[in-house]
Each structure stands twice: as C-alpha cells, then as structure tokens.
Coordinates of C-alpha atoms in Angstrom, one line a residue:
M98 CA 0.0 0.0 0.0
S99 CA 1.1 3.6 -0.5
N100 CA 2.2 5.9 2.4
Q101 CA -1.2 7.7 2.2
K102 CA -3.9 6.4 4.6
P103 CA -5.8 3.8 2.6
R104 CA -9.6 3.9 2.2
V105 CA -11.5 0.7 2.8
V106 CA -15.0 0.8 1.3
V107 CA -17.6 -1.7 2.4
L108 CA -20.7 -2.0 0.1
G109 CA -23.8 -3.2 1.9
A110 CA -24.7 -3.4 5.6
G111 CA -25.9 -7.0 5.6
Y112 CA -24.4 -9.7 7.8
A113 CA -21.1 -9.8 6.0
G114 CA -20.8 -6.0 5.6
M115 CA -21.7 -5.2 9.1
M116 CA -19.4 -7.8 10.7
T117 CA -16.5 -6.9 8.4
T118 CA -16.9 -3.2 9.3
K119 CA -17.2 -4.0 13.0
K120 CA -14.0 -6.1 12.9
L121 CA -12.1 -3.6 10.9
T122 CA -12.7 -0.9 13.6
K123 CA -11.0 -3.3 16.1
L124 CA -8.1 -4.3 13.8
L125 CA -7.2 -0.9 12.3
R126 CA -6.5 2.3 14.2
P127 CA -8.1 5.6 12.8
E128 CA -4.7 6.8 11.6
Q129 CA -4.1 3.5 9.7
A130 CA -7.1 3.5 7.5
E131 CA -10.3 5.3 6.6
I132 CA -13.3 3.0 6.7
V133 CA -16.4 3.8 4.6
L134 CA -19.7 1.9 4.8
V135 CA -22.2 2.4 2.0
N136 CA -25.8 1.3 2.5
K137 CA -29.1 2.2 0.9
H138 CA -30.6 2.7 4.4
N139 CA -29.3 4.1 7.7
Y140 CA -30.4 0.8 9.3
H141 CA -29.3 -2.9 9.2
Y142 CA -31.9 -5.7 9.2
Q143 CA -31.9 -9.4 9.9
T144 CA -32.6 -11.0 6.6
T145 CA -33.1 -14.4 8.3
W146 CA -36.1 -12.9 10.1
L147 CA -37.8 -11.5 7.1
H148 CA -40.0 -14.5 6.7
Q149 CA -41.6 -13.6 10.0
V150 CA -42.3 -10.1 8.9
A151 CA -43.8 -11.5 5.7
A152 CA -46.1 -13.8 7.8
G153 CA -46.9 -11.0 10.3
T154 CA -45.5 -12.9 13.3
I155 CA -42.9 -10.3 14.2
N156 CA -42.9 -6.5 14.2
Q157 CA -40.7 -5.1 11.5
N158 CA -39.0 -2.8 14.0
Q159 CA -37.6 -5.8 15.9
V160 CA -35.9 -6.9 12.7
R161 CA -34.0 -3.7 12.0
M162 CA -31.5 -1.6 14.0
M163 CA -29.9 1.7 13.3
I164 CA -26.3 1.2 12.1
S165 CA -25.1 4.1 14.3
D166 CA -26.3 2.1 17.3
V167 CA -23.8 -0.6 16.8
I168 CA -21.0 1.0 14.8
D169 CA -19.3 4.3 15.7
T170 CA -20.3 6.4 12.7
K171 CA -19.1 9.6 14.3
H172 CA -15.4 8.8 14.9
R173 CA -14.5 5.5 13.2
V174 CA -16.7 4.8 10.2
N175 CA -18.0 7.1 7.5
L176 CA -21.5 5.9 6.8
I177 CA -22.8 7.0 3.3
Q178 CA -26.5 6.4 2.8
D179 CA -26.7 5.9 -1.0
S180 CA -27.4 3.3 -3.6
V181 CA -24.7 1.5 -5.5
L182 CA -25.1 1.6 -9.3
E183 CA -21.8 0.3 -10.6
I184 CA -18.3 -0.9 -9.6
K185 CA -15.5 0.3 -12.0
K186 CA -12.9 -2.2 -11.0
D187 CA -10.0 -0.9 -13.1
E188 CA -10.6 2.7 -12.0
K189 CA -11.1 1.7 -8.4
T190 CA -14.3 3.6 -8.3
V191 CA -17.8 2.9 -7.0
V192 CA -20.6 4.8 -8.9
L193 CA -23.4 5.8 -6.5
E194 CA -26.7 7.4 -7.2
N195 CA -25.4 10.7 -5.9
G196 CA -21.8 10.7 -6.8
E197 CA -18.7 8.5 -7.1
L198 CA -16.4 7.1 -4.4
Q199 CA -12.7 6.1 -4.8
Y200 CA -11.4 3.1 -2.9
D201 CA -8.0 1.4 -2.2
I202 CA -9.7 -1.8 -0.9
L203 CA -13.2 -2.8 -1.7
V204 CA -15.5 -5.2 0.2
V205 CA -18.7 -6.2 -1.8
G206 CA -21.5 -7.4 0.4
L207 CA -24.5 -6.2 -1.6
G208 CA -26.7 -9.2 -0.7
F209 CA -29.1 -11.1 -2.8
E210 CA -31.9 -10.8 -5.3
S211 CA -34.7 -13.3 -6.0
A212 CA -33.8 -15.9 -8.7
T213 CA -36.8 -17.1 -10.7
F214 CA -34.9 -19.5 -13.0
G215 CA -36.7 -18.3 -16.0
I216 CA -40.2 -19.3 -14.8
S217 CA -42.6 -17.2 -16.9
G218 CA -44.4 -14.5 -14.9
M219 CA -42.7 -15.3 -11.6
K220 CA -40.9 -11.9 -11.3
E221 CA -43.9 -9.9 -12.4
N222 CA -46.7 -11.7 -10.4
A223 CA -45.2 -13.2 -7.3
F224 CA -44.2 -11.5 -4.1
A225 CA -40.7 -12.1 -2.8
I226 CA -39.1 -12.0 0.7
Q227 CA -36.2 -9.7 0.0
T228 CA -36.4 -6.5 2.1
I229 CA -38.4 -5.3 5.1
D230 CA -40.7 -3.3 2.8
S231 CA -41.3 -6.2 0.4
S232 CA -41.9 -8.6 3.3
R233 CA -44.3 -6.3 5.1
L234 CA -46.2 -5.9 1.8
I235 CA -46.8 -9.7 1.7
Y236 CA -48.5 -9.7 5.1
D237 CA -50.5 -6.6 4.3
H238 CA -51.7 -8.3 1.1
I239 CA -52.6 -11.5 2.9
E240 CA -54.7 -9.6 5.4
Y241 CA -56.3 -7.5 2.7
Q242 CA -57.5 -10.7 1.0
F243 CA -59.0 -12.0 4.2
S244 CA -60.8 -8.7 4.7
R245 CA -62.1 -8.8 1.1
Y246 CA -63.4 -12.3 1.6
K247 CA -65.2 -11.3 4.7
N248 CA -66.6 -7.9 3.6
E249 CA -67.3 -8.2 -0.1
E250 CA -70.1 -10.4 -1.4
G251 CA -69.5 -13.1 -4.0
N252 CA -65.8 -13.6 -3.4
K253 CA -64.3 -17.0 -3.8
E254 CA -62.5 -19.0 -1.1
E255 CA -59.4 -18.9 -3.3
L256 CA -58.7 -15.4 -1.8
L257 CA -57.9 -17.2 1.4
T258 CA -55.3 -19.5 -0.3
I259 CA -51.6 -18.6 0.2
L260 CA -49.4 -20.3 -2.5
V261 CA -45.7 -20.6 -1.7
G262 CA -43.2 -21.7 -4.4
G263 CA -40.1 -23.4 -3.0
S264 CA -39.5 -25.8 -0.1
G265 CA -36.0 -24.6 0.8
F266 CA -35.0 -23.0 4.1
T267 CA -36.9 -19.8 3.6
G268 CA -40.0 -21.4 2.1
I269 CA -40.4 -23.8 4.9
E270 CA -39.8 -21.3 7.7
F271 CA -42.3 -19.0 6.0
V272 CA -45.1 -21.6 5.8
G273 CA -44.4 -22.5 9.4
E274 CA -45.0 -18.9 10.5
L275 CA -48.1 -18.7 8.3
T276 CA -49.7 -21.5 10.3
E277 CA -49.6 -19.1 13.2
S278 CA -50.7 -15.9 11.5
V279 CA -53.5 -17.6 9.4
K280 CA -55.0 -19.0 12.6
K281 CA -55.1 -15.4 14.1
L282 CA -56.5 -13.9 10.9
C283 CA -59.3 -16.5 10.8
R284 CA -60.2 -15.5 14.3
K285 CA -60.0 -11.8 13.6
Y286 CA -62.3 -12.1 10.5
D287 CA -64.5 -14.8 11.9
I288 CA -63.6 -17.2 9.1
P289 CA -63.5 -21.0 9.6
R290 CA -59.9 -22.2 9.7
Y291 CA -60.4 -25.0 7.2
K292 CA -61.3 -22.4 4.5
A293 CA -57.8 -20.9 4.5
R294 CA -55.2 -22.9 2.7
I295 CA -51.4 -22.8 2.8
I296 CA -50.0 -24.7 -0.3
N297 CA -46.3 -25.2 -0.8
V298 CA -45.1 -26.3 -4.3
E299 CA -41.6 -27.8 -4.9
A300 CA -40.1 -29.3 -8.0
A301 CA -37.8 -31.6 -6.0
P302 CA -39.1 -34.9 -4.5
S303 CA -38.6 -33.7 -1.0
I304 CA -38.6 -30.5 1.1
L305 CA -35.5 -29.0 2.9
P306 CA -32.6 -30.2 0.8
G307 CA -29.5 -30.8 2.9
F308 CA -31.4 -31.9 6.1
D309 CA -31.3 -35.4 7.4
E310 CA -34.3 -37.6 6.4
E311 CA -35.5 -37.9 10.0
L312 CA -35.6 -34.1 10.4
V313 CA -37.4 -33.6 7.1
T314 CA -40.0 -36.2 8.0
Y315 CA -40.6 -34.5 11.4
A316 CA -40.9 -31.1 9.7
K317 CA -43.3 -32.3 7.0
S318 CA -45.5 -34.0 9.6
S319 CA -45.5 -31.1 11.9
L320 CA -46.5 -28.6 9.2
E321 CA -49.1 -30.9 7.7
A322 CA -50.7 -31.3 11.1
R323 CA -51.1 -27.5 11.2
G324 CA -52.7 -27.3 7.8
V325 CA -49.8 -26.9 5.2
E326 CA -50.4 -28.8 2.0
F327 CA -47.3 -30.0 0.1
R328 CA -47.0 -30.5 -3.6
T329 CA -43.5 -31.9 -4.0
G330 CA -42.2 -33.2 -7.3
T331 CA -44.3 -30.5 -9.0
M332 CA -42.7 -28.3 -11.6
I333 CA -44.0 -24.7 -11.8
K334 CA -44.4 -23.8 -15.5
E335 CA -45.9 -20.4 -15.1
C336 CA -46.9 -17.9 -12.5
K337 CA -50.0 -15.8 -13.0
E338 CA -51.5 -13.1 -10.9
D339 CA -53.9 -15.6 -9.3
G340 CA -51.7 -18.7 -9.0
F341 CA -49.3 -21.2 -10.6
V342 CA -49.6 -23.4 -13.7
V343 CA -47.9 -26.7 -12.8
G344 CA -47.1 -30.0 -14.4
E345 CA -49.2 -30.6 -17.6
G346 CA -51.2 -27.4 -17.3
E347 CA -52.9 -27.8 -13.9
E348 CA -53.8 -24.4 -12.3
I349 CA -53.5 -23.8 -8.6
K350 CA -55.5 -20.7 -7.8
A351 CA -54.6 -18.4 -4.8
G352 CA -55.2 -14.9 -3.4
T353 CA -51.6 -14.5 -2.5
V354 CA -48.6 -15.9 -4.4
V355 CA -45.1 -15.9 -2.9
W356 CA -41.8 -17.1 -4.5
T357 CA -39.0 -18.3 -2.2
G358 CA -37.4 -20.8 -4.6
G359 CA -34.0 -19.2 -5.0
V360 CA -31.6 -16.2 -4.7
Q361 CA -28.7 -14.9 -6.6
A362 CA -26.1 -12.2 -6.1
N363 CA -27.0 -8.6 -6.6
S364 CA -27.2 -7.9 -10.3
I365 CA -24.7 -5.0 -10.0
L366 CA -21.8 -7.5 -9.9
G367 CA -22.6 -9.0 -13.3
E368 CA -23.3 -5.6 -14.8
S369 CA -19.9 -4.4 -13.4
G370 CA -18.1 -7.2 -15.3
F371 CA -17.6 -9.8 -12.6
E372 CA -17.8 -13.4 -13.9
I373 CA -21.0 -14.9 -12.6
T374 CA -21.4 -18.7 -12.1
K375 CA -24.9 -19.9 -11.1
G376 CA -25.8 -16.5 -9.8
R377 CA -22.7 -15.6 -7.8
V378 CA -19.0 -14.8 -8.1
T379 CA -16.6 -17.7 -7.4
V380 CA -13.9 -16.0 -5.3
N381 CA -10.4 -17.2 -4.3
N382 CA -9.9 -18.9 -1.0
D383 CA -8.7 -15.7 0.5
L384 CA -12.2 -14.2 -0.5
R385 CA -10.7 -11.9 -3.2
A386 CA -12.2 -11.7 -6.6
P387 CA -10.1 -13.5 -9.2
G388 CA -7.5 -11.1 -10.7
Y389 CA -8.1 -8.4 -8.2
R390 CA -5.9 -8.1 -5.1
D391 CA -8.0 -5.2 -3.6
I392 CA -11.5 -6.5 -4.0
F393 CA -13.2 -8.9 -1.5
I394 CA -16.6 -10.4 -2.3
L395 CA -18.7 -11.9 0.6
G396 CA -22.0 -13.3 1.6
D397 CA -24.7 -13.9 -0.9
C398 CA -22.6 -12.4 -3.6
A399 CA -19.9 -15.1 -3.4
W400 CA -19.2 -18.8 -3.9
V401 CA -16.3 -20.0 -1.8
M402 CA -15.2 -23.5 -2.7
D403 CA -14.8 -26.2 -0.1
K404 CA -11.7 -27.9 -1.3
E405 CA -12.2 -31.1 0.6
N406 CA -15.7 -31.8 -0.8
D407 CA -15.2 -30.0 -4.2
R408 CA -18.3 -27.9 -3.8
P409 CA -19.2 -24.4 -2.5
Y410 CA -19.9 -23.7 1.1
P411 CA -23.5 -22.9 1.8
P412 CA -24.5 -19.3 1.2
N413 CA -26.1 -18.7 4.6
A414 CA -25.8 -16.1 7.4
Q415 CA -23.4 -18.2 9.5
N416 CA -21.1 -18.4 6.5
A417 CA -21.3 -14.7 5.8
M418 CA -20.3 -13.8 9.4
Q419 CA -17.4 -16.2 9.3
Q420 CA -16.2 -14.7 6.0
A421 CA -16.2 -11.3 7.6
D422 CA -13.6 -12.4 10.1
T423 CA -11.3 -13.7 7.4
A424 CA -11.9 -10.7 5.2
A425 CA -11.1 -8.2 7.9
Q426 CA -7.9 -10.1 8.9
N427 CA -6.8 -10.2 5.2
I428 CA -7.5 -6.5 4.7
A429 CA -5.4 -5.8 7.8
S430 CA -2.6 -7.9 6.2
L431 CA -2.8 -6.0 3.0
I432 CA -2.4 -2.7 4.9
Y433 CA 0.3 -3.9 7.4
G434 CA 2.0 -6.4 5.2
G435 CA 1.6 -10.0 6.1
P436 CA 0.3 -13.4 4.9
M437 CA -3.3 -13.8 3.6
Q438 CA -5.5 -16.3 5.4
E439 CA -7.4 -19.0 3.5
Y440 CA -11.1 -19.1 4.4
K441 CA -12.5 -22.3 5.9
F442 CA -16.1 -22.5 6.9
E443 CA -16.7 -24.1 10.3
N444 CA -20.3 -25.5 10.2
K445 CA -21.7 -25.2 13.7
G446 CA -25.0 -26.6 12.6
T447 CA -28.3 -25.4 11.1
V448 CA -31.7 -24.9 12.7
A449 CA -34.9 -24.2 10.9
S450 CA -38.0 -22.7 12.6
L451 CA -41.3 -24.3 11.8
G452 CA -43.5 -21.7 13.5
G453 CA -44.7 -21.4 17.1
S454 CA -42.6 -23.6 19.4
E455 CA -41.6 -26.0 16.6
A456 CA -38.2 -26.3 14.9
I457 CA -35.7 -28.8 13.6
G458 CA -31.9 -28.8 13.4
T459 CA -28.5 -30.3 13.7
V460 CA -26.1 -28.7 16.1
F461 CA -22.6 -30.2 16.5
D462 CA -23.8 -33.4 14.9
R463 CA -26.8 -33.7 17.3
Q464 CA -30.3 -33.7 16.0
L465 CA -32.9 -31.5 17.6
F466 CA -36.6 -31.5 17.3
G467 CA -39.5 -29.4 18.6
K468 CA -39.0 -27.0 21.6
P469 CA -35.3 -27.8 22.1
A470 CA -34.6 -27.0 18.5
K471 CA -36.7 -23.8 18.8
T472 CA -34.7 -22.7 21.9
M473 CA -31.4 -23.3 20.0
K474 CA -32.8 -21.3 17.1
N475 CA -33.3 -18.4 19.5
V476 CA -29.8 -18.9 20.9
V477 CA -28.3 -18.7 17.3
D478 CA -30.3 -15.5 16.5
N479 CA -29.3 -13.9 19.8
R480 CA -25.7 -14.8 19.4
Y481 CA -25.4 -12.7 16.3
L482 CA -27.0 -9.7 18.1
F483 CA -24.5 -10.2 20.9
M484 CA -21.5 -10.3 18.5
L485 CA -22.8 -7.1 16.8
G486 CA -23.9 -5.0 19.7
G487 CA -23.3 -6.8 23.0
P488 CA -25.9 -7.7 25.7
G489 CA -27.8 -4.4 25.3
L490 CA -28.7 -5.2 21.7
V491 CA -29.8 -8.7 22.7
L492 CA -32.1 -7.2 25.4
K493 CA -33.5 -4.7 22.9
K494 CA -33.9 -6.8 19.8
G495 CA -33.4 -10.4 20.8
K496 CA -35.7 -13.4 21.0
L497 CA -35.9 -14.1 24.7
S498 CA -38.9 -16.4 24.9
L499 CA -38.4 -20.2 25.6
F500 CA -35.4 -19.4 27.8

C-alpha cells in the first residue's frame, strides 16, 4: 500500500458487511485506514427474520436496527447512505446514485436478489421475501385478501389461499410462520380455519434439501398437522396473478402468491463485469475476486469453494459472518503487510424454525426436534446480536422467549 492512509470501502450493511466493518474498527486504528460503509438505508436488518415479517408474526421494528447504534459512525466509520449503481474495477471507483467514491480496498456485500430460474411470470406476479418493505407488503396483502373475503359479497375462497413456491429453508420457515398468522386472521375475521389454505409447491421430490431424512419427516408431519399442503415433485411452469400453472397445465389458484425458490447475487456484480457462475462470483480462497488483489466479495454475492468436498460452502448467514472475520484479517494484512488467510467454513449446525414452538436442526452433529430446537434457534439468533452490539442489543432486539 502507499504511504497515504488507505480507504477501505464496504458496500452493503448485511451480515457480511456489518461484521466486516465492526471487525475492521478493532483491527485498524483511525490513523491507519479510513473505513467507509455504503448502504441504501441508515439501518441494518436481519434477513433471516424477514419470513416472520412476511407472515406477520414479528414487528418489522424488531428486525431492524440503526447502524449508528452498533457502529461508531461519528469517529470510526464514515456511513454513506446511498445506492450503488456500478463498480468500476479498473478505475477503483464505485458509482453511487449521488456521486462517485474512490477506494483502495473494496468489500462487496451487496446481498441477494430473487432468482426465478426463467419461470414465466414469476418476477412480475409473485411476491418475494427480499427486504423489510417487500416482506411487510406480503402480510398486508394476505390480510387484505382475508378482509375482502369477509366484507365483499361473491368472493371465492381462493382469496384465502396462500401459495408458496419453493421448499428450501426460507419457504419452509415462511409456511411455518403462516400456520400461526392464518390462525389469528381466521379468528379476527370470523372465518373457519379450514377455508384458509397454505400450499407449498416444490419441484424436488422432498422439502428442505440438505437436512437429514428424520428431520425432514418431522418437519413435514408437523407442518401438515397444522394445515400446510405440500405439492412436492411438482414443476412450476408459469406464475399468473392468481396462481401457478404446474405440471401438464394444472392451475393452482390463490389470493396470495409468494416465491421463495432461490436467490442470486445482486445484479450489480454481473453488470460491473464480474464473472457470474450460477448466480454468484466464485472467489479465491482468501475471499478476493479472481484477478483483483484489492476486491473482496462476501456473503450472498460469493461462492467459496470447499476444497475437501469440491463444492461451494452454503451461502447462509453463518457463512457470511465467518467470512467477515477472514476478510477483515486479510484487509489488515494488505495494509500492514503479512500473509493472507485462506477461508475455511466451520459449520456449527443449522436450525430451521417451523412456526410457534416447533423447529428442527442439527447442532454439533446432534439432531434437535421441537422445543429444544426452537430454543437453540433463538440462541443462534441472539448470538449474532451479541456479536454485533453486545448484551444491550440482545435485550433490545433479541428473541428471549423459551429461555
């Protein structure tokens, strides 16, 4: 690096961006580097809680926190509230909606966009769980349909059907939360519970890929017992305003259609000339973009290969937070001079909520079901809050039930 104080620019205040920024403030003294965090909003939100906002089982304010509450934006980090339009790699410049920003070292953590895999009409007609606003819109729409059914004459029961595409992690957690909110909406609008349907459609033969068969069986049985209908092995051919066309032309009608079937890196990366493979940039094992010693790509934007198993590490929040630690250490090495660390993901387990007090998971090779799994899910969620903002943030925003 030059003798001039280097500028480290972090794009995006998601899990990877927030934790990288937080760690950089501990590794680098103010006179050693300028740290700039660019984010569209002045708040950070828990993307892994958005399915609850979409189902109406958590207040949106619990999901988000002011960045200035957990990062020193007065003395250590320059927070720029703006939207990223383009990354000019060879000019070491980020084009923002309201100007341009030069960098010496760049960290890209711009998060995900919904991936529709070319399914006709999906992008135009289905809701997606992407942001606080888009998630809140889903619940508002669901309740509006219940209200319409109750207060307008001649409406069909299809208005009360919620159709969810995708049986991965987000899709299953979402339908689990829906079992709770639909029950409350039926009481609120005096509608018999059996009239409201939650239908989950999945092309694969089973739900929750990557989970052990015993856990999948438990999850499916638990959700079916609470009213979720599964259509596995069912290919979605088209999405219309009022439902899916599946298989050989069968139509499944619904008042609310939500797509959770996949995500990909923010489109800005592809538009900025980064090579995209299956929706993400495949980075080097030190988390840098191939061919660029000064650009790190993290979180949902990146594939990091697991050399031992010859496949990418899972693009989840746990992975993003661990990447932040390695990225911050390597940025410090670039500035100080020193060896670069290779990233290795340490899988501490995965827990999926199924709504209410139900959950499943594997933690340190031990399977968990029901309330013990739900308690562990809360522990995992609260641990991130503790890492980011200490016990005060846990008390303010944490999930403290079932303890």
